[in-house]
């Protein structure tokens, strides 16, 4: 084949043709030889082993049989119409059934012939059968050649019933490999890496991923292709980061001045943790570099991000710039406003507040103060990004995230100063496993506070079931008698909203019976309430007018009630791990010992049990995030859903952390020594990046 032959349309491949090509286009987005080649098997089956029908059970899974087709007829009407067959071997018989493409299949199959049948055993009305089995006329030659690693490709019903089932796909792949040679697949990794890691060549690796002859060949191919995929992604991310740093100039905060120093010496009420100090140094370096800062600050709930944010703002003020802090809810914004106003007392700093609820004259005064510079720090909700908010000189914009702002909203903060944009710091309380962070935020700078302030008592977490209900209530009474407050949280999801609200209501009533007025007052908050009512109820709890807060997950987002020491979570099995962790973070904020009680039904799925055990075992958000990644896979974690970046061809971030780390290190080292990839040994990389790397955009730009 000639150069560029991989771009040939699959239509011209033996065994494909226009009709099947169109199906592959539509169903799987496969257009060219290259697309086909890069569509890897998702598993392999052993075609050398046969089962006996007599030995089959409902849980036998996918099996391969050899037998004679004894019966074949179309039965039923309308939607129940199906093709039904019966296969017999020397040990017994089993029914086969097809629901789609039945006329085509009926013509293909012939009664009395011997077949190799491949499919998954299931039970229907106490009878074993196999639905949509793969059928191949028995051919002794084929059996001799059969592989113990026959590839199985992602497929669809349409493909399976229109002549593109697993067997046909294998044939097409074989035809493809007859057409392409090593010359069509020049290597894209430098020779020294291939040698160092003993990788197979690219051509060999691709061949082996489709048609491995042994487990060893398969492992080799996988390792190389995973490395390759992660390596080029990291290379590209690092290039994007470098280019952005070169291109986007920023304000240079030259000095640390009186605001910062006075605060640090006279007002800071505690010693900073080592992690806080480290992060402040990282931020300081960014702010003094004349390049716009784009930093993500990750820190578990309660790790002390606010003070780091505040001290960064003081650096801006010291250089005659303003700063702002945006929070996702009114309550959170107000809490920030209160605590930051207190910290700033006596420092001659004017702190302003803006949200939807600030109206009329008050609003006008705030807007004027921001524009004429008399307000130094502005705190508020997304009201901050409205066009009417014009800063005199905004130097630093901080958002306190917890997943509430979209990228587009944050981008508006950029426009709030010229000629340079403000520096940007995004604080998030959702720990992300390192592998995910390296990828999702691979082109950003990330700081991590991985340490809690000293003296904090670890939250004690317990798992309880319905049998313990009375004891749990007794425990709540004891804690309330000590002057503490209690959260009780119920799940609420859209699909079962009515039932969930009913549960919440029932829970409220039974708790009201256990904790009657006038000794006890109870708040209730859920998403269906009006914003005003919600705030009112929340505020009563914050002010300790109520002792118990019954709520759905609306409280997940950062309310700070240090006096609350007990978190009871109902139907724990219905919450995700990271959500549970966020919820638990609502307690343990004061000096008292705090408790988290996870209520669940007695019967739990394996995954549910593991989630709860993880929660009981550890308070560390990063450890929990890692466990979550392992349990659910990268695509399903909070905050990652929309980002196409996690759609890997072969790499799996929940398992390939080591390869990822290696790929990133090597990519970084290469760029360090040969930034423009000009050296002879890097031409292969450069060529490949130019051809295929462009698709990767700076998706993760946080601001
Ligand atoms: P989060 O990271 O969840 O936003 P906060 O900034 O609200 O955490 O801090 C949680 C609590 O810990 C606050 O009451 C804060 O004053 C306190 N805190 C922060 N840093 C320290 C520290 N180094 N030593 C002691 N307490 C601290
Ligand atoms: Mg916070």
XYZ file of C-alpha atoms and ligand atoms in Angstrom:
731
model
C 0.000 0.000 0.000
C 1.034 3.568 -0.570
C 1.409 6.479 1.760
C -1.902 7.646 3.091
C -3.487 4.334 2.223
C -4.905 4.170 5.728
C -7.246 6.921 4.620
C -8.869 4.616 2.055
C -12.586 4.136 2.501
C -13.533 0.793 4.050
C -15.908 0.317 1.160
C -12.930 -0.947 -0.842
C -11.941 -3.601 1.627
C -12.610 -7.237 0.810
C -15.835 -8.352 2.480
C -17.191 -4.843 3.075
C -18.669 -3.102 0.013
C -20.958 -0.060 -0.081
C -23.861 -1.408 2.004
C -21.806 -2.700 4.906
C -19.552 0.341 4.718
C -22.572 2.542 5.240
C -23.630 0.489 8.240
C -20.191 0.745 9.791
C -20.190 4.511 9.140
C -23.546 5.016 10.758
C -23.320 2.600 13.643
C -19.717 2.975 14.729
C -18.304 6.000 12.932
C -15.864 3.814 11.023
C -15.044 5.350 7.640
C -11.462 4.547 6.731
C -8.954 1.743 7.077
C -7.445 3.713 9.928
C -10.753 3.946 11.787
C -11.165 0.226 11.475
C -7.647 -0.440 12.633
C -8.065 1.794 15.658
C -11.303 0.150 16.722
C -9.902 -2.327 19.199
C -11.542 -5.511 20.457
C -13.043 -5.070 23.904
C -12.519 -8.720 24.767
C -11.319 -12.012 23.348
C -12.929 -15.411 23.317
C -11.478 -18.851 23.293
C -12.653 -20.525 20.095
C -10.794 -23.751 20.753
C -13.026 -24.934 23.603
C -16.524 -26.396 23.268
C -19.149 -26.899 25.953
C -21.538 -29.824 26.186
C -25.188 -28.823 26.187
C -25.835 -31.139 29.130
C -23.442 -29.124 31.313
C -25.039 -25.734 30.689
C -26.544 -23.809 33.603
C -28.362 -20.520 33.860
C -25.123 -18.910 35.014
C -22.812 -20.509 32.456
C -22.319 -17.136 30.776
C -21.032 -17.064 27.226
C -20.420 -20.480 25.727
C -19.364 -22.148 22.475
C -21.268 -25.223 21.299
C -21.008 -27.609 18.393
C -24.146 -29.290 17.122
C -26.766 -29.848 14.454
C -29.522 -27.348 13.801
C -32.654 -29.419 14.261
C -35.480 -26.992 13.875
C -35.941 -23.481 12.558
C -39.178 -21.537 12.262
C -40.675 -18.135 12.665
C -43.196 -18.010 15.495
C -45.459 -15.407 17.096
C -46.988 -12.239 15.668
C -46.257 -8.541 15.716
C -43.772 -7.531 18.358
C -43.499 -11.096 19.604
C -42.476 -12.401 16.220
C -39.205 -14.286 16.426
C -37.049 -16.902 14.800
C -36.760 -20.004 16.905
C -34.329 -22.869 16.423
C -33.095 -25.898 18.277
C -29.542 -27.132 18.481
C -28.668 -30.704 19.378
C -25.315 -32.186 20.303
C -24.530 -35.683 21.576
C -25.505 -34.660 25.125
C -28.792 -32.797 24.698
C -30.540 -29.888 23.060
C -31.042 -26.162 23.636
C -33.289 -23.544 22.042
C -31.921 -20.625 20.056
C -33.905 -17.456 19.472
C -33.577 -14.290 17.399
C -35.788 -11.205 17.529
C -34.358 -8.996 14.801
C -33.164 -9.597 11.265
C -35.067 -12.880 11.369
C -35.944 -13.224 7.693
C -32.369 -12.693 6.622
C -31.171 -15.208 9.190
C -33.778 -17.755 8.230
C -32.396 -17.736 4.711
C -28.791 -18.047 5.883
C -29.246 -21.026 8.170
C -30.064 -24.531 7.055
C -31.738 -27.254 9.076
C -29.660 -30.401 9.413
C -26.306 -28.650 9.068
C -23.664 -28.726 11.714
C -22.857 -25.385 13.370
C -20.484 -23.795 15.790
C -22.748 -21.703 18.023
C -21.558 -18.944 20.263
C -23.639 -16.945 22.734
C -24.806 -16.249 26.239
C -26.980 -18.728 28.098
C -30.120 -17.363 29.702
C -33.250 -18.834 31.205
C -36.743 -18.204 29.945
C -39.677 -19.821 31.745
C -37.333 -22.308 33.394
C -35.885 -23.337 30.020
C -32.341 -22.546 29.043
C -31.879 -20.791 25.745
C -29.477 -18.586 23.852
C -30.662 -15.340 22.315
C -28.973 -14.011 19.186
C -26.190 -16.568 19.075
C -23.419 -16.273 16.551
C -23.735 -19.122 14.005
C -20.958 -20.532 11.874
C -21.156 -23.620 9.678
C -18.834 -26.193 11.087
C -15.629 -26.446 9.131
C -12.857 -28.698 10.490
C -10.241 -26.441 8.870
C -11.530 -23.468 10.843
C -11.536 -25.407 14.066
C -7.920 -26.338 13.567
C -7.038 -22.694 12.950
C -9.218 -21.416 15.789
C -7.619 -18.977 18.147
C -7.822 -18.991 21.881
C -7.900 -15.183 21.594
C -10.488 -14.453 18.947
C -11.301 -10.721 19.056
C -14.774 -9.449 19.899
C -15.575 -5.905 18.787
C -18.035 -3.385 20.148
C -21.149 -3.870 18.075
C -24.817 -3.045 17.743
C -27.995 -5.026 17.046
C -28.091 -3.697 13.519
C -24.565 -4.838 12.751
C -25.186 -8.222 14.310
C -28.200 -8.903 12.168
C -27.002 -7.413 8.888
C -23.982 -9.561 8.195
C -21.522 -7.762 10.427
C -21.568 -10.023 13.447
C -18.406 -10.955 15.333
C -17.333 -13.614 12.868
C -17.678 -11.288 9.874
C -15.878 -8.515 11.682
C -12.941 -10.838 12.290
C -12.796 -11.687 8.616
C -12.783 -8.004 7.691
C -9.970 -7.345 10.126
C -7.997 -10.178 8.629
C -8.530 -8.716 5.178
C -7.320 -5.372 6.499
C -4.102 -6.844 7.810
C -3.489 -8.463 4.452
C -3.599 -4.983 2.936
C -1.371 -3.079 5.307
C 2.315 -3.494 5.936
C 4.781 -2.150 8.439
C 5.464 0.694 6.019
C 1.911 1.959 6.411
C 2.395 2.204 10.140
C 5.679 3.958 10.770
C 6.513 4.237 14.422
C 5.420 7.281 16.363
C 7.641 6.756 19.394
C 11.370 7.436 19.428
C 13.558 4.377 19.022
C 15.178 4.877 22.402
C 11.833 4.574 24.183
C 10.859 1.490 22.233
C 14.122 -0.083 23.217
C 13.983 1.008 26.798
C 10.510 -0.406 27.391
C 10.903 -3.319 24.967
C 7.756 -2.270 23.172
C 6.697 -4.094 20.018
C 6.763 -1.882 16.911
C 3.591 0.023 16.165
C 2.658 -2.290 13.339
C 3.255 -5.338 15.469
C 1.394 -3.918 18.446
C -1.666 -3.157 16.344
C -1.586 -6.614 14.855
C -1.264 -8.171 18.251
C -4.108 -6.185 19.757
C -6.440 -7.558 17.091
C -5.001 -11.034 16.776
C -2.873 -11.961 19.768
C -1.473 -15.464 19.685
C -0.837 -15.585 23.395
C -1.546 -13.742 26.600
C 1.977 -12.397 26.457
C 1.499 -10.860 23.028
C -1.733 -9.317 24.186
C -0.142 -7.785 27.277
C 2.748 -6.378 25.244
C 0.401 -4.823 22.721
C -1.820 -3.359 25.394
C 1.040 -1.819 27.306
C 2.467 -0.168 24.265
C -0.850 1.156 22.962
C -1.885 2.443 26.374
C 1.421 4.187 26.806
C 1.158 5.681 23.349
C -2.331 7.008 23.954
C -1.488 8.570 27.305
C 1.877 9.850 26.150
C 0.517 11.854 23.233
C -2.270 13.264 25.351
C 0.156 14.393 28.041
C 2.562 15.787 25.487
C -0.212 17.846 24.005
C -1.504 19.033 27.388
C 1.952 20.119 28.440
C 2.428 21.960 25.160
C -0.879 23.755 25.578
C 0.061 24.767 29.089
C 3.409 26.070 27.960
C 1.930 27.981 25.057
C -0.673 29.584 27.236
C 1.966 30.679 29.670
C 3.969 32.176 26.855
C 0.980 33.915 25.345
C -1.139 35.218 28.194
C 0.569 37.977 30.057
C -0.653 38.900 33.485
C -0.265 41.532 36.141
C 2.927 41.411 38.051
C 2.321 41.727 41.781
C 5.778 42.868 42.673
C 5.624 43.114 46.405
C 4.266 41.679 49.580
C 3.124 44.715 51.524
C 1.426 45.926 54.687
C -1.930 44.251 54.249
C -0.402 40.830 53.961
C 2.275 41.341 56.573
C 0.034 42.938 59.181
C -2.537 40.219 58.715
C 0.074 37.512 58.945
C 1.728 38.925 62.051
C -1.181 40.385 63.949
C -4.437 38.858 62.815
C -3.904 35.311 61.696
C -5.519 33.388 64.553
C -3.586 30.152 64.068
C -0.425 28.710 62.628
C -0.800 27.801 58.941
C -0.425 24.137 58.095
C 2.579 23.074 56.037
C 0.274 22.434 53.102
C -1.290 25.894 53.364
C 2.159 27.479 53.428
C 3.273 25.489 50.410
C 0.212 26.473 48.419
C 0.609 30.138 49.342
C 4.170 30.003 48.058
C 2.977 28.472 44.796
C 0.395 31.216 44.417
C 2.888 33.916 45.346
C 5.234 32.680 42.639
C 2.451 32.803 40.030
C 1.308 36.278 41.018
C 4.777 37.689 40.692
C 5.569 36.180 37.333
C 3.779 38.562 34.950
C 1.954 35.582 33.514
C -1.706 35.080 34.241
C -2.260 32.564 37.012
C -4.624 29.728 36.225
C -4.556 27.632 39.308
C -6.828 25.003 40.705
C -6.712 24.595 44.454
C -7.936 21.234 45.640
C -8.467 20.664 49.298
C -10.731 18.462 51.288
C -13.631 19.947 53.208
C -12.281 21.803 56.226
C -8.695 21.873 55.005
C -8.619 25.660 55.238
C -8.913 26.957 51.700
C -10.627 30.202 52.691
C -7.641 31.605 54.534
C -5.399 30.783 51.597
C -7.849 32.580 49.316
C -7.952 35.583 51.634
C -4.188 35.861 51.937
C -3.885 35.688 48.151
C -6.367 38.535 47.917
C -4.239 40.549 50.320
C -1.319 40.146 47.915
C -3.478 41.762 45.236
C -4.468 44.594 47.574
C -0.840 45.203 48.480
C -0.219 45.953 44.821
C -3.163 48.336 44.522
C -5.463 45.834 42.875
C -8.931 44.721 43.831
C -9.921 41.098 44.394
C -13.187 39.193 44.297
C -14.526 35.903 45.610
C -17.491 34.198 44.019
C -19.448 31.454 45.821
C -22.140 29.164 44.439
C -24.969 30.011 46.861
C -26.243 33.022 48.765
C -25.619 31.390 52.132
C -22.077 30.417 51.315
C -21.340 33.842 49.916
C -22.675 35.440 53.096
C -20.615 33.158 55.288
C -17.514 34.105 53.338
C -18.465 37.760 53.606
C -18.869 37.518 57.366
C -15.681 35.645 58.086
C -13.568 37.698 55.687
C -14.985 40.958 57.040
C -14.001 39.822 60.529
C -10.497 38.858 59.443
C -10.081 42.239 57.770
C -11.240 44.324 60.739
C -8.784 47.044 61.631
C -6.824 46.591 58.414
C -8.437 49.472 56.565
C -9.910 47.141 53.988
C -13.350 47.726 52.570
C -15.216 44.477 51.869
C -18.367 44.595 49.721
C -21.145 42.082 49.202
C -23.221 41.520 46.109
C -25.911 38.990 45.275
C -29.338 38.916 43.704
C -30.801 39.929 47.039
C -28.850 43.196 47.198
C -31.154 45.699 45.533
C -31.893 49.381 44.978
C -29.740 51.968 46.730
C -27.570 49.349 48.389
C -26.772 47.747 45.068
C -26.012 51.077 43.501
C -23.604 51.928 46.305
C -21.776 48.598 45.919
C -21.477 48.970 42.157
C -20.117 52.509 42.577
C -17.628 51.404 45.205
C -16.373 48.621 42.978
C -16.013 50.977 40.043
C -14.287 53.803 41.892
C -12.052 51.449 43.819
C -13.265 52.238 47.328
C -14.352 48.592 47.699
C -11.205 46.481 47.814
C -12.662 43.030 48.088
C -15.988 42.060 46.571
C -17.682 38.876 47.723
C -20.854 37.437 46.302
C -22.735 34.997 44.150
C -22.729 34.761 40.374
C -24.154 38.305 40.483
C -20.452 39.204 40.271
C -20.219 38.251 36.638
C -23.050 40.509 35.487
C -22.010 43.205 33.031
C -23.082 45.949 35.458
C -20.237 44.956 37.777
C -17.292 47.030 36.594
C -14.089 46.940 38.584
C -11.613 49.771 38.793
C -8.726 47.360 38.732
C -9.413 43.682 39.358
C -6.222 41.728 39.968
C -7.428 38.420 41.349
C -10.664 36.496 40.893
C -11.349 33.507 43.131
C -14.210 31.085 42.760
C -15.215 28.666 45.481
C -16.496 25.865 43.359
C -17.930 22.687 44.615
C -19.220 22.030 41.096
C -21.681 24.803 40.852
C -20.215 27.053 38.197
C -19.806 26.134 34.586
C -16.757 26.982 32.566
C -18.667 29.622 30.628
C -19.635 31.469 33.786
C -16.103 31.583 35.035
C -14.885 32.852 31.694
C -16.845 36.038 32.247
C -14.595 36.946 35.140
C -11.766 37.157 32.651
C -13.249 40.142 30.959
C -13.248 42.153 34.156
C -9.952 43.903 33.578
C -7.782 45.165 30.735
C -5.284 44.986 29.169
C -4.534 41.893 31.234
C -7.103 39.525 32.707
C -7.129 39.025 36.464
C -5.270 36.124 37.972
C -7.604 33.215 38.569
C -7.803 30.788 41.462
C -10.460 28.091 41.561
C -10.983 26.401 44.896
C -12.654 23.031 44.922
C -13.560 20.724 47.768
C -13.986 17.678 45.571
C -10.774 15.750 45.694
C -9.938 14.219 42.349
C -7.667 11.207 42.050
C -4.245 12.086 40.737
C -4.703 10.226 37.488
C -7.869 12.134 36.724
C -6.392 15.474 37.715
C -3.367 14.884 35.496
C -5.705 14.407 32.591
C -8.699 16.624 33.229
C -6.511 19.459 34.432
C -3.356 18.374 32.685
C -2.789 21.801 31.190
C -3.372 23.706 34.427
C -1.422 24.309 37.556
C -2.839 22.383 40.457
C -2.213 22.964 44.142
C -3.305 20.514 46.769
C -3.949 21.009 50.476
C -3.564 17.455 51.659
C -3.525 18.044 55.370
C -6.151 19.114 57.884
C -5.449 21.762 60.528
C -4.153 20.186 63.728
C -6.271 19.302 66.707
C -9.285 18.390 64.709
C -11.019 15.281 65.943
C -11.601 12.764 63.184
C -15.268 12.222 62.496
C -16.405 8.818 63.736
C -18.387 7.007 61.087
C -20.719 4.094 61.784
C -22.912 1.873 59.696
C -26.367 1.076 61.129
C -29.453 -0.689 59.857
C -33.149 -0.379 60.680
C -32.781 -2.670 63.757
C -30.665 -0.005 65.395
C -33.092 2.836 64.749
C -34.100 3.325 68.389
C -30.495 3.376 69.532
C -29.678 5.975 66.899
C -32.544 8.141 68.115
C -31.332 7.741 71.688
C -27.888 8.832 70.597
C -29.290 11.915 68.880
C -31.105 12.808 72.114
C -27.868 12.588 74.072
C -26.004 14.803 71.650
C -28.800 17.365 71.566
C -28.848 17.341 75.373
C -25.171 18.346 75.227
C -26.225 21.352 73.169
C -25.285 19.940 69.775
C -27.234 19.917 66.521
C -28.074 17.099 64.145
C -28.494 16.758 60.382
C -30.662 14.034 58.879
C -30.243 13.715 55.127
C -32.504 11.913 52.652
C -31.706 11.074 49.050
C -33.695 12.779 46.348
C -33.343 12.110 42.674
C -35.509 13.257 39.849
C -36.587 9.820 38.677
C -38.161 8.965 41.995
C -38.785 12.468 43.240
C -42.346 11.912 44.428
C -41.460 8.856 46.442
C -38.338 10.501 47.795
C -40.240 13.559 48.965
C -42.770 11.249 50.604
C -39.919 9.499 52.431
C -38.583 12.807 53.595
C -42.036 13.835 54.791
C -42.545 10.512 56.623
C -39.126 10.862 58.177
C -39.978 14.367 59.293
C -43.170 13.171 60.936
C -41.599 10.293 62.777
C -38.743 12.486 63.982
C -41.291 15.090 65.081
C -42.954 12.423 67.238
C -39.632 11.435 68.779
C -38.558 15.032 69.280
C -41.720 17.012 70.104
C -41.937 20.736 70.801
C -41.448 22.780 72.885
C -38.188 21.050 73.869
C -37.205 20.402 70.287
C -37.480 22.425 67.087
C -36.937 20.951 63.663
C -35.978 22.527 60.331
C -36.852 20.954 57.020
C -35.300 21.892 53.693
C -35.679 20.415 50.241
C -35.281 21.424 46.639
C -38.990 21.878 46.027
C -39.253 24.746 48.503
C -39.081 28.398 47.480
C -35.622 29.891 47.814
C -36.826 32.294 50.488
C -38.361 29.542 52.634
C -35.243 27.446 52.247
C -32.996 30.259 53.394
C -35.317 30.947 56.321
C -35.224 27.341 57.531
C -31.498 27.113 56.988
C -30.951 30.329 58.892
C -32.980 29.026 61.864
C -30.642 26.069 62.050
C -27.539 28.242 61.642
C -28.808 30.419 64.542
C -29.411 27.324 66.687
C -33.140 28.021 66.906
C -33.650 24.449 65.715
C -31.731 21.381 66.833
C -32.453 19.077 63.939
C -32.183 19.775 60.242
C -33.968 17.342 57.973
C -32.944 17.860 54.402
C -32.211 16.492 50.993
C -28.768 16.981 49.560
C -29.258 20.736 49.214
C -27.072 21.089 52.297
C -24.226 19.391 50.501
C -22.832 22.695 49.432
C -20.689 24.272 52.094
C -22.899 25.451 54.958
C -20.819 25.930 58.049
C -22.519 25.140 61.362
C -19.664 24.242 63.721
C -22.102 23.273 66.470
C -23.634 20.474 64.399
C -21.968 17.250 65.500
C -24.133 14.468 64.121
C -24.867 13.630 60.494
C -27.388 10.872 59.930
C -27.674 9.746 56.323
C -30.748 7.744 55.342
C -30.694 5.199 52.504
C -26.957 5.546 52.339
C -26.757 2.928 49.600
C -28.344 5.388 47.210
C -25.609 8.004 47.499
C -22.350 8.092 45.584
C -19.096 8.008 47.509
C -18.010 11.535 46.813
C -21.450 12.804 47.722
C -21.314 10.945 51.028
C -17.952 12.455 51.703
C -19.234 15.954 50.979
C -22.189 15.390 53.270
C -20.056 14.078 56.086
C -17.946 17.203 55.758
C -20.864 19.227 57.127
C -19.985 17.995 60.617
C -16.636 17.943 62.364
C -16.229 21.681 61.952
C -16.104 22.563 65.630
C -14.104 21.410 68.628
C -16.514 18.615 69.584
C -16.274 14.982 68.608
C -18.523 14.508 65.582
C -20.322 11.472 64.249
C -21.615 10.297 60.916
C -24.221 7.544 61.004
C -24.853 5.750 57.743
C -28.287 4.140 57.746
C -29.020 1.474 55.179
C -31.245 -1.483 54.609
C -29.931 -4.806 55.807
C -29.516 -6.152 52.299
C -26.890 -4.393 50.241
C -25.344 -4.873 46.820
C -21.654 -5.669 46.740
C -20.852 -2.197 45.517
C -23.115 -0.579 48.096
C -21.378 -2.499 50.839
C -17.965 -1.473 49.570
C -18.960 2.175 49.435
C -20.137 2.115 53.025
C -17.055 0.231 54.199
C -14.855 2.813 52.498
C -16.668 5.600 54.325
C -16.301 3.853 57.672
C -12.636 3.146 57.050
C -11.342 6.567 56.061
C -11.944 10.306 56.305
C -9.420 11.114 53.621
C -11.114 12.636 50.584
C -8.372 11.616 48.184
C -8.500 8.023 49.324
C -12.267 8.062 48.890
C -11.969 9.548 45.431
C -9.541 6.774 44.455
C -11.972 4.152 45.723
C -14.780 5.820 43.818
C -12.740 5.761 40.635
C -12.094 2.048 41.076
C -15.742 1.285 41.784
C -17.360 3.390 39.130
C -14.790 4.036 36.462
C -13.589 7.434 35.308
C -16.527 8.298 33.071
C -19.030 8.232 35.890
C -17.354 10.349 38.468
C -18.823 13.641 39.479
C -17.610 16.497 37.358
C -16.184 14.364 34.580
C -19.287 13.412 32.673
C -19.297 15.990 29.934
C -15.629 15.984 29.201
C -14.935 13.888 26.150
C -11.333 13.711 27.239
C -11.957 10.612 29.274
C -13.055 8.594 26.271
C -9.902 6.643 25.843
C -9.379 4.109 23.145
C -7.591 1.666 25.356
C -6.217 3.339 28.479
C -8.254 3.155 31.680
C -7.500 5.775 34.294
C -8.805 3.626 37.102
C -6.199 0.980 36.361
C -3.419 2.572 34.370
C -2.185 5.132 36.872
C 1.387 3.889 36.654
C 1.532 4.053 32.874
C -0.021 7.513 32.996
C 2.537 8.789 35.455
C 5.341 7.392 33.364
C 3.889 8.872 30.177
C 3.605 12.294 31.752
C 7.117 12.218 33.164
C 8.591 11.205 29.858
C 6.567 13.770 27.937
C 7.710 16.488 30.340
C 11.350 15.437 30.063
C 11.237 15.418 26.278
C 9.719 18.897 26.139
C 12.251 20.155 28.641
C 15.171 19.058 26.480
C 13.647 19.637 23.095
C 10.802 22.083 23.452
C 10.022 22.347 19.758
C 10.703 18.690 19.029
C 13.475 19.530 16.631
C 15.934 16.764 17.422
C 16.257 13.960 14.925
C 15.121 11.312 17.383
C 11.894 13.220 18.028
C 10.787 13.614 14.439
C 8.487 10.623 14.738
C 6.679 12.238 17.658
C 6.459 15.550 15.915
C 5.092 14.044 12.736
C 2.455 12.098 14.623
C 1.415 15.051 16.789
C 1.020 17.259 13.763
C -1.126 14.694 12.060
C -3.234 13.547 14.995
C -2.710 15.843 17.955
C -4.741 18.792 16.757
C -7.994 17.313 17.889
C -7.018 17.853 21.478
C -8.116 21.281 22.604
C -7.602 23.089 25.835
C -10.867 21.735 27.166
C -9.992 22.166 30.738
C -9.148 25.846 30.717
C -10.662 26.770 34.017
C -11.192 30.410 33.454
P -12.580 24.688 53.494
O -11.295 24.259 52.904
O -13.550 23.587 53.626
O -13.152 25.890 52.807
P -12.318 26.507 55.653
O -11.454 27.477 54.960
O -13.759 26.867 55.823
O -12.220 25.092 54.982
O -11.651 26.192 57.072
C -12.279 25.361 57.994
C -11.996 25.817 59.402
O -10.641 25.591 59.745
C -12.236 27.300 59.604
O -12.913 27.469 60.812
C -10.840 27.884 59.658
O -10.796 29.029 60.447
C -10.040 26.765 60.267
N -8.628 26.741 59.877
C -8.124 26.978 58.650
N -6.785 26.841 58.638
C -6.418 26.530 59.906
C -5.166 26.255 60.553
N -4.020 26.298 59.865
N -5.180 25.957 61.859
C -6.335 25.912 62.542
N -7.545 26.152 62.010
C -7.603 26.461 60.704
Mg -14.879 26.476 51.893
